[in-house]
Short mmCIF file of C-alpha atoms in Angstrom, two decimals:
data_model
loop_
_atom_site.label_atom_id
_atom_site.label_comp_id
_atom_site.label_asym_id
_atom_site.label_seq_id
_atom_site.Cartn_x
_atom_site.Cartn_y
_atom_site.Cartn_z
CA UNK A 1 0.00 0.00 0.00
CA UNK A 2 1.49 3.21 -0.64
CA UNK A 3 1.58 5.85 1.22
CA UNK A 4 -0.15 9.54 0.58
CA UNK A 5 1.36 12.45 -0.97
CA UNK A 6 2.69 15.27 0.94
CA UNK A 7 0.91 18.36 1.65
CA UNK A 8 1.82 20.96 -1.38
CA UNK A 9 4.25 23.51 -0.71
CA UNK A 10 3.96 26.62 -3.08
CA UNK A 11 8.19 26.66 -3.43
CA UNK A 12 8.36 23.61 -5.13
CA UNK A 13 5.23 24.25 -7.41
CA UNK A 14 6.91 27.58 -8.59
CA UNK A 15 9.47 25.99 -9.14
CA UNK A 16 7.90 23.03 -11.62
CA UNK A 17 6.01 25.48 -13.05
CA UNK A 18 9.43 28.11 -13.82
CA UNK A 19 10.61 24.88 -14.80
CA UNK A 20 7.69 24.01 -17.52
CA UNK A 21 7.81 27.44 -18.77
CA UNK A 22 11.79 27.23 -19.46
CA UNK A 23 10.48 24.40 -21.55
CA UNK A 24 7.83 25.50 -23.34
CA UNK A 25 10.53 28.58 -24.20
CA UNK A 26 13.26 26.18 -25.52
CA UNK A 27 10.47 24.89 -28.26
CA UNK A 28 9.71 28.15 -29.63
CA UNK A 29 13.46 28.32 -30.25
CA UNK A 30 14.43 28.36 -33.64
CA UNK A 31 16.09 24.57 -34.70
CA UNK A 32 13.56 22.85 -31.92
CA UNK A 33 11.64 21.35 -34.33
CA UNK A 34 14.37 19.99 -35.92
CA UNK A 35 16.08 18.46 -32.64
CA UNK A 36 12.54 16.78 -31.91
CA UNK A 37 12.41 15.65 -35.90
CA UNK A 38 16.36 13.92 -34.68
CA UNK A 39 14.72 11.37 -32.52
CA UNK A 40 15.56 8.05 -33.52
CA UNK A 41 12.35 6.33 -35.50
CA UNK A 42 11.41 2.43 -35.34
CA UNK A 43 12.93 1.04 -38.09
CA UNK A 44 10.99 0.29 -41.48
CA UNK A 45 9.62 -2.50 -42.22
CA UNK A 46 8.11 -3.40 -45.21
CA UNK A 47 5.10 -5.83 -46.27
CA UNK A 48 5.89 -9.51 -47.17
CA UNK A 49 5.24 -13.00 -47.23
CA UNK A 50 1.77 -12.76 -47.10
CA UNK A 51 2.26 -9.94 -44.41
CA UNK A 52 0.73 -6.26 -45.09
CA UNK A 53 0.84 -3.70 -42.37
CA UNK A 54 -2.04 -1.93 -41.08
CA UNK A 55 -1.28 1.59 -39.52
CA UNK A 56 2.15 3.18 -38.87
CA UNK A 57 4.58 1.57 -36.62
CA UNK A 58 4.31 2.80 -33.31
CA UNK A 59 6.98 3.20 -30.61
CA UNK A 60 10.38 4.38 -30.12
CA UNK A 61 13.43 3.13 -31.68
CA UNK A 62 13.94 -0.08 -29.69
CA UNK A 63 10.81 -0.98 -28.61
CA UNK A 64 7.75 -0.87 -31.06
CA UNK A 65 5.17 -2.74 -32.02
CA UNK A 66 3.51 -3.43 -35.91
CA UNK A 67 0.69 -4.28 -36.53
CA UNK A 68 -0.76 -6.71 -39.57
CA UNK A 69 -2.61 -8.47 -41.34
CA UNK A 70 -2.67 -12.21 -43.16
CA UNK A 71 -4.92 -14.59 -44.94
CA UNK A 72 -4.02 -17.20 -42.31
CA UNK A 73 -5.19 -15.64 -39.73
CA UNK A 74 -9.05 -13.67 -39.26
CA UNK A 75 -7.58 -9.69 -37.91
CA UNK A 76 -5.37 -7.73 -37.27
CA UNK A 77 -2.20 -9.12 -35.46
CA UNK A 78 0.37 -7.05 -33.41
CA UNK A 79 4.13 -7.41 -33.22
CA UNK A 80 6.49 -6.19 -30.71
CA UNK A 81 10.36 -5.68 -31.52
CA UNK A 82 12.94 -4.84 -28.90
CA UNK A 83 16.04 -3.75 -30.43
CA UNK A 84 19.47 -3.36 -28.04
CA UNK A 85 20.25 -0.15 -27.82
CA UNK A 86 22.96 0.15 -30.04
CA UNK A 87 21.24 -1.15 -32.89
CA UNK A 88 20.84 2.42 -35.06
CA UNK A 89 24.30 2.80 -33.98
CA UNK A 90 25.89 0.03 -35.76
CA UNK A 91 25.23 -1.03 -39.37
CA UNK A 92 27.22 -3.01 -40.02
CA UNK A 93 26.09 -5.59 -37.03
CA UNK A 94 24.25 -8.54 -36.97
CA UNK A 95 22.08 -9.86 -34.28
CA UNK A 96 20.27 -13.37 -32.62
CA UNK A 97 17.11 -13.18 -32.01
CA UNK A 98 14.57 -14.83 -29.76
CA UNK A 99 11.05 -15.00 -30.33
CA UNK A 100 9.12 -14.86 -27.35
CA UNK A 101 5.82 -16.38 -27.42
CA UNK A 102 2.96 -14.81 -24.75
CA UNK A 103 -0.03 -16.50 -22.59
CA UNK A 104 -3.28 -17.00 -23.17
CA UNK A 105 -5.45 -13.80 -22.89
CA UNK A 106 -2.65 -11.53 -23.91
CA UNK A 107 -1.44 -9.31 -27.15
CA UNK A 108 1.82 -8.01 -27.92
CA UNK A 109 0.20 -4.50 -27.41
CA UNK A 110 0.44 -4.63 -23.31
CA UNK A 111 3.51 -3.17 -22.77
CA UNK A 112 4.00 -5.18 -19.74
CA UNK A 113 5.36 -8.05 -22.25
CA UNK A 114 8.83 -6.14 -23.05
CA UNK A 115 9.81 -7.43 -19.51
CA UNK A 116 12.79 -5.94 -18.05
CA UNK A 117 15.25 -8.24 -18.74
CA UNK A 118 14.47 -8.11 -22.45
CA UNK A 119 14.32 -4.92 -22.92
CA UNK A 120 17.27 -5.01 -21.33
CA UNK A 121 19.41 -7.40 -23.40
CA UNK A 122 22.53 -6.06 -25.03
CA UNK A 123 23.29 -8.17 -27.59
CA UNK A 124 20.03 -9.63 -28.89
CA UNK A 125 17.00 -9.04 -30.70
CA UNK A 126 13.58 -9.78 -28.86
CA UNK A 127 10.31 -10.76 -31.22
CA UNK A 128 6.82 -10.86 -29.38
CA UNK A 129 4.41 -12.30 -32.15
CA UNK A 130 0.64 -12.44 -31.49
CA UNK A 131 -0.70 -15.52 -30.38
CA UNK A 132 -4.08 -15.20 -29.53
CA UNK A 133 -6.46 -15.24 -27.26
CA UNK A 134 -6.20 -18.93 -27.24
CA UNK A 135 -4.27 -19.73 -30.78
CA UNK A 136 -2.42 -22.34 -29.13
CA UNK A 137 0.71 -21.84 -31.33
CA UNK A 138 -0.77 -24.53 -34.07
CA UNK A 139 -2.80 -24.47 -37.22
CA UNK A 140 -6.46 -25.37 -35.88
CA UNK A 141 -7.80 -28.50 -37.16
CA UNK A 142 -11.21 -26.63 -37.80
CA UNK A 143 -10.50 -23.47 -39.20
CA UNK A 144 -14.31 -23.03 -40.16
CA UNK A 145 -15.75 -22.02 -36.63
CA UNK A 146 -16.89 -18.58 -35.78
CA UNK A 147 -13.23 -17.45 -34.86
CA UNK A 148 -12.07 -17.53 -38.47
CA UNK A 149 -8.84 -18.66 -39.86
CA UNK A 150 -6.64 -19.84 -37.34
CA UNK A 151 -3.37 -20.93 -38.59
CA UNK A 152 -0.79 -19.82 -36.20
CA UNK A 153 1.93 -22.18 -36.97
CA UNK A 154 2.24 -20.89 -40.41
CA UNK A 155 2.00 -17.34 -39.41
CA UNK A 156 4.85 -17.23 -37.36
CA UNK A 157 6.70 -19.97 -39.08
CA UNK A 158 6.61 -19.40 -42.70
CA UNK A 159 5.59 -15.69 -42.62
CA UNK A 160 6.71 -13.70 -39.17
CA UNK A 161 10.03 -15.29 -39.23
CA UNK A 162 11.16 -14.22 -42.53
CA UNK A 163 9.71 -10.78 -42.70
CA UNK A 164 11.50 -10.18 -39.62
CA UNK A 165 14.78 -11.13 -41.22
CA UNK A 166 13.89 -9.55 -44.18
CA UNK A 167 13.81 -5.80 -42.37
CA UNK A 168 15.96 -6.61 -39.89
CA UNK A 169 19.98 -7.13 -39.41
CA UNK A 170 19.58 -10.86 -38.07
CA UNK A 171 21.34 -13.71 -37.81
CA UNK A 172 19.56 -16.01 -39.41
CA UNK A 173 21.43 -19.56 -38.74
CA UNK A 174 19.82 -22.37 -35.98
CA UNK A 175 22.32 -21.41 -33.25
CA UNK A 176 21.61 -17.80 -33.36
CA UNK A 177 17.79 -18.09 -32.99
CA UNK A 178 16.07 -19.26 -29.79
CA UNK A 179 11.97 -19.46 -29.04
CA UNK A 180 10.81 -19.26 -25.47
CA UNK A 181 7.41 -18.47 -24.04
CA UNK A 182 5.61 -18.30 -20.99
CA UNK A 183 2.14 -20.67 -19.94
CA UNK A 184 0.40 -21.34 -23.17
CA UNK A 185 3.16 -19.62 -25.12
CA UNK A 186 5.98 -22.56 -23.36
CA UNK A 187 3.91 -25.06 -25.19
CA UNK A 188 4.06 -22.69 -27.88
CA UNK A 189 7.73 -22.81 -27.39
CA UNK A 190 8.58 -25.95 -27.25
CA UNK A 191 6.11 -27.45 -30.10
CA UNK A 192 7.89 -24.75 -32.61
CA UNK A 193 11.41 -26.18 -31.63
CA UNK A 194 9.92 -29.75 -31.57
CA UNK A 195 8.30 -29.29 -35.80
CA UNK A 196 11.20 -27.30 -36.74
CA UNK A 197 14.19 -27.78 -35.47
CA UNK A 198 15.83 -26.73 -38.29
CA UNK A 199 15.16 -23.23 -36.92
CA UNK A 200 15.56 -22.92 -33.20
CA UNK A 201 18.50 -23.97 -31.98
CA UNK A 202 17.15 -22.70 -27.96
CA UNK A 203 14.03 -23.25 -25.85
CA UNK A 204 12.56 -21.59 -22.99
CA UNK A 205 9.66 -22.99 -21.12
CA UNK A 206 8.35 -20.68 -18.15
CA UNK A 207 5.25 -21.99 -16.83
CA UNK A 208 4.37 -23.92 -19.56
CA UNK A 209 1.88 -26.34 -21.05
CA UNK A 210 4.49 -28.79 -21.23
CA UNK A 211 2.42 -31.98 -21.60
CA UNK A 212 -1.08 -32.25 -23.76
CA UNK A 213 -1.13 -35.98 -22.68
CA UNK A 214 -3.93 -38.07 -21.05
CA UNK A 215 -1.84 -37.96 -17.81
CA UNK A 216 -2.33 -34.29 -17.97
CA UNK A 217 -5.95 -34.14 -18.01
CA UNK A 218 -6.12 -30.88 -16.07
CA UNK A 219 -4.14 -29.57 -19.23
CA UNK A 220 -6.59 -30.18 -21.36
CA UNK A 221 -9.30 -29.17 -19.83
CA UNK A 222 -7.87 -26.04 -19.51
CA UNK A 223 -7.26 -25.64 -23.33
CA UNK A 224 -10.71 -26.88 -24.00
CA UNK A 225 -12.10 -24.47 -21.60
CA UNK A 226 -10.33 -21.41 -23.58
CA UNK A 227 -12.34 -22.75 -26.63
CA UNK A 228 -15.57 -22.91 -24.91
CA UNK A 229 -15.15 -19.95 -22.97
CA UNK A 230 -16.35 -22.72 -19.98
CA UNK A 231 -14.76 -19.60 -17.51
CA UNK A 232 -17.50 -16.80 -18.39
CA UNK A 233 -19.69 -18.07 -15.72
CA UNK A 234 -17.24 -17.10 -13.04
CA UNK A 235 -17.60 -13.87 -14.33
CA UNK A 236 -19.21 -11.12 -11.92
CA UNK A 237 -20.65 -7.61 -13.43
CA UNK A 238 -17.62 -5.80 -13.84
CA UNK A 239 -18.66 -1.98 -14.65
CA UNK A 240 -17.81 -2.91 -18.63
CA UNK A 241 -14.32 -4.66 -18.36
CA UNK A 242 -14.37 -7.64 -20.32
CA UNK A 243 -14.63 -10.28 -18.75
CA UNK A 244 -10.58 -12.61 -18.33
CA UNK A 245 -12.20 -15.87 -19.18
CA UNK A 246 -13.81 -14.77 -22.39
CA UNK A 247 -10.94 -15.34 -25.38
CA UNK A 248 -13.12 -14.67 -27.91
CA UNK A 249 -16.03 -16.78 -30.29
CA UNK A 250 -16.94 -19.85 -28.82
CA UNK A 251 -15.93 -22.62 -30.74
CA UNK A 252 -16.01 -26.66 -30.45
CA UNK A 253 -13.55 -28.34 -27.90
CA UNK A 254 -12.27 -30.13 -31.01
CA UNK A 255 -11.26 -27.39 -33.06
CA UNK A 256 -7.87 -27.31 -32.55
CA UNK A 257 -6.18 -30.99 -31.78
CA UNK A 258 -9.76 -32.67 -32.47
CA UNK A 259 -11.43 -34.71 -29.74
CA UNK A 260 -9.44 -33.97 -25.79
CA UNK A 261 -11.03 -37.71 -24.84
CA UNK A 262 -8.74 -40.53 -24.76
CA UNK A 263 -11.44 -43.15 -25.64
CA UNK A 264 -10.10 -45.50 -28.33
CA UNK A 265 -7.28 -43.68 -29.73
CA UNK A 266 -9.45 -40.67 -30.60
CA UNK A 267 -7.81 -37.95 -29.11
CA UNK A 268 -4.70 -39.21 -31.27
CA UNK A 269 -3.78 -35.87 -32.43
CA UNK A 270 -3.28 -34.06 -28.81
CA UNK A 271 -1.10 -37.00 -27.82
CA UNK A 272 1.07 -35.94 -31.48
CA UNK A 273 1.20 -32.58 -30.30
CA UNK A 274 2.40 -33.38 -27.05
CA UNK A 275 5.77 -32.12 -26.20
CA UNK A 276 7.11 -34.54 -23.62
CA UNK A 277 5.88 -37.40 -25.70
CA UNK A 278 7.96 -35.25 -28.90
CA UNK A 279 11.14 -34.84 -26.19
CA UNK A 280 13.38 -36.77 -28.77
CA UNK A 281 13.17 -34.21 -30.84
CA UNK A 282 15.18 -31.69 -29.00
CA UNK A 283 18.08 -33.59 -28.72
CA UNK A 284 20.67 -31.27 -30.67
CA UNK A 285 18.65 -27.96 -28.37
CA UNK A 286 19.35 -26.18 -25.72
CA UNK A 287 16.57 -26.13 -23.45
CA UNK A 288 15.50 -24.18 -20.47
CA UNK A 289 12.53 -24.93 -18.15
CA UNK A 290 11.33 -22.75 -15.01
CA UNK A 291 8.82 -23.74 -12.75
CA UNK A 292 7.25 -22.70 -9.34
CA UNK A 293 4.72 -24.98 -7.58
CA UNK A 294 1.96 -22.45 -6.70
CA UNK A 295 2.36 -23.16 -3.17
CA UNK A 296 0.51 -26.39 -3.40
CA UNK A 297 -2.85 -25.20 -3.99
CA UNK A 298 -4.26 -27.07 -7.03
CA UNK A 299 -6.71 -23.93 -7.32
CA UNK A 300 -3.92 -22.37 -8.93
CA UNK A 301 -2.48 -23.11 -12.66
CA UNK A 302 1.13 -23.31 -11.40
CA UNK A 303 0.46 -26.24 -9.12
CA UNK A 304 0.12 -28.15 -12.77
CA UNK A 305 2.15 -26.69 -14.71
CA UNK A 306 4.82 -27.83 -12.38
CA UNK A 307 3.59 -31.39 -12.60
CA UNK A 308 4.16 -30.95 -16.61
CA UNK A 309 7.48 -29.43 -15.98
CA UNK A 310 8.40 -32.17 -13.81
CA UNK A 311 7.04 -35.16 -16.34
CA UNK A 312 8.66 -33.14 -19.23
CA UNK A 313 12.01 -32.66 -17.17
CA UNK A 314 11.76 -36.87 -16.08
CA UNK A 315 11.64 -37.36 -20.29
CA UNK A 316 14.44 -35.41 -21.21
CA UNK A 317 16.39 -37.08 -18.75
CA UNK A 318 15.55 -40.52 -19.20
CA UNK A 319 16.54 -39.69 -22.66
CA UNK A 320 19.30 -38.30 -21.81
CA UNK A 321 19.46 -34.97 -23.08
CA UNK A 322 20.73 -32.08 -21.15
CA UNK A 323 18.84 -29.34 -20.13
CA UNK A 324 18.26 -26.95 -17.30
CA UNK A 325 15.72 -26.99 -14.95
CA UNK A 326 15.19 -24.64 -12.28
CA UNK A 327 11.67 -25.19 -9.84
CA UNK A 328 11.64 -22.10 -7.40
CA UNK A 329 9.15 -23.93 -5.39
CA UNK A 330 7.00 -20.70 -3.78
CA UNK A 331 9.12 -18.11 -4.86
CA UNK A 332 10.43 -17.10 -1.65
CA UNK A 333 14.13 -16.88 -3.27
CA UNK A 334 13.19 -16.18 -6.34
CA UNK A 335 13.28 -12.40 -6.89
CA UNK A 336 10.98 -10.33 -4.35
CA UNK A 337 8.03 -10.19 -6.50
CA UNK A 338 7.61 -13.67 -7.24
CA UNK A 339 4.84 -15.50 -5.31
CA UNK A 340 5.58 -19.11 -6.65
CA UNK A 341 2.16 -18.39 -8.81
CA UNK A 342 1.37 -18.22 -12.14
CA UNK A 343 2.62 -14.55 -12.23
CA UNK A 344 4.35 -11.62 -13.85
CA UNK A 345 6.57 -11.46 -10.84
CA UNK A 346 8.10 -14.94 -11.15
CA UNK A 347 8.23 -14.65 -15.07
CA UNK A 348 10.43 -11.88 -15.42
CA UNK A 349 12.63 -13.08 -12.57
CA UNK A 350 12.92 -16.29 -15.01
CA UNK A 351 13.94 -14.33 -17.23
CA UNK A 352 16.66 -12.41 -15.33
CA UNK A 353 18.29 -15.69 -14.77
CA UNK A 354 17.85 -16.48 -18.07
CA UNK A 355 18.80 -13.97 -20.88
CA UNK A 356 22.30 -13.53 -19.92
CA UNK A 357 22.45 -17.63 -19.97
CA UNK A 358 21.50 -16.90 -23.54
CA UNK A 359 23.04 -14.13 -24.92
CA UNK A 360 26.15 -16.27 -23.99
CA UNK A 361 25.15 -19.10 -25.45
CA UNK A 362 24.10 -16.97 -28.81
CA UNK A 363 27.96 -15.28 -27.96
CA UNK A 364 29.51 -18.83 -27.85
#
């Protein structure tokens, strides 16, 4: 709780308003306008496959966000780019990048997804494609329900990931291009570096969907219940807010991996898509998963995610394959915002511990 502002005292006010004054002066000078035209822009970027923009890029110069449009997708889709700072500075440089896939409920347009430790990365690009509501970083097996065309996978696959290298100074080889992602976007993550790992040569997991599985059947109820919008009812009047649980048209629980129920081998298509079943796959990666346990309370989403961290994790090392693994438990040493929750706070301590770990393995 904070606490309440002083009293005003009239020195101080003269003196921000003397002070607003001098500024308003130093405009009317002559060769102001042209020291507010010198502010670094956003870069350009220019339509392409299948991309066209929609509006004018808005931002500063290292953190902006573009928005567009594509067949394979119904609307208009945002995209947030952080550049390091010295970016404008040097042409003749080449970057990694890391594509950074969000949660359910979320759009690259809250600000509050250029986390800290992203922004402040030195040596790296950062790419924060839109997801969805609930897109579920795939191409929807129905893509003729009332939410349109839903074909995620190829968005970012076939047509974000070249028009960013197209506009940008990337590097553009496996080892210099990592995808990471936090609660539906670690799913995202890791079934991206699992179809093509010809592209990603780094995964992050934070919180993530990491197993689709019948073992997981909490997991799948909780996709299925972004499709149906199952969580409306637990919305209360809310003075016109829109309501957390609603993630858009209601559609079938089979639109996007077909049927969730493992009777007969139906649900044969979640089980494909599940990435600790696909662990194999990321033998020649380097992979990353963070975890908390949401203090034990399975009234919380982190009290499963951590049991598909911790099936995931028991794959990858049965297999064999390294990989680090870091379970803060309830957060109590993990940064002093982090709850051990499904949270902002323990997210972008994750990521503290983890962008250094790969801007030296991008380095190396």
């Amino acid at each position: 709780m904070t606490a309440a502002p002083p009293a005003a005292r009239p020195a101080p006010v003269r003196t921000a308003v003397a002070a607003l004054v001098g500024a308003l002066l130093l405009l009317l000078l002559p060769g102001a306008a042209s020291a507010r035209a010198a502010v670094p822009a956003p870069p350009t970027m220019n339509d392409g496959f299948g991309l066209t923009r929609v509006g004018a890029v808005t931002g500063s110069a290292t953190n902006f966000v573009v928005t567009v449009t594509t067949p394979q997708v119904a609307g208009e889709h945002t995209i947030r780019i952080l550049l390091p700072d010295d970016y404008a500075d040097r042409p003749d440089k080449r970057y990694p990048v890391l594509y950074f896939l969000h949660g359910a409920s979320d759009n690259p347009a809250n600000p509050g997804l250029a986390y800290p430790a992203l922004t402040a990365a030195a040596s790296m690009i950062t790419v924060i494609p839109d997801g969805g509501l609930r897109g579920w970083y795939t191409d929807w097996l129905d893509n003729g329900t009332a939410a349109g065309a839903q074909n995620w996978q190829t968005f970012h696959l076939t047509q974000v990931l070249p028009f960013v290298d197209a506009n940008l100074r990337t590097l553009t080889d496996r080892k210099h291009r990592a995808v990471g992602g936090l609660s539906m976007g670690g799913f995202g993550a890791l079934h991206y570096a699992q179809a093509r790992p010809d592209l990603f040569g780094q995964v992050l997991t934070m919180s993530g969907a990491n197993d689709l599985s019948a073992d997981e059947m909490v997991i799948r109820g909780a996709v299925v219940g972004t499709l149906t919008n199952a969580g409306t009812v637990l919305c209360a009047p809310s003075g016109g807010q829109p309501c957390g649980f609603d993630f858009g048209p209601t559609v079938s629980s089979d639109a996007v991996f077909g049927t969730p129920y493992p009777v007969f081998g139906a649900d044969w298509r979640w089980n494909a898509a599940d990435p600790t079943g696909r662990a194999g796959l990321l033998a020649d990666t380097g992979i990353a998963v963070y975890t908390g346990n949401g203090n034990g309370n399975p009234a919380g989403m982190e009290f499963w995610a951590e049991g598909t961290a911790t099936r995931f994790t028991d794959r990858l090392t049965a297999l064999g394959i390294p990989h680090r693994y870091v379970n803060y438990g309830n957060g109590s040493a993990w940064g002093p915002s982090c709850d051990g929750g499904h949270s902002y706070g323990c997210w972008a301590q994750d990521l503290v511990d983890y962008v250094p770990r790969l801007e030296a393995a991008f380095a190396a």
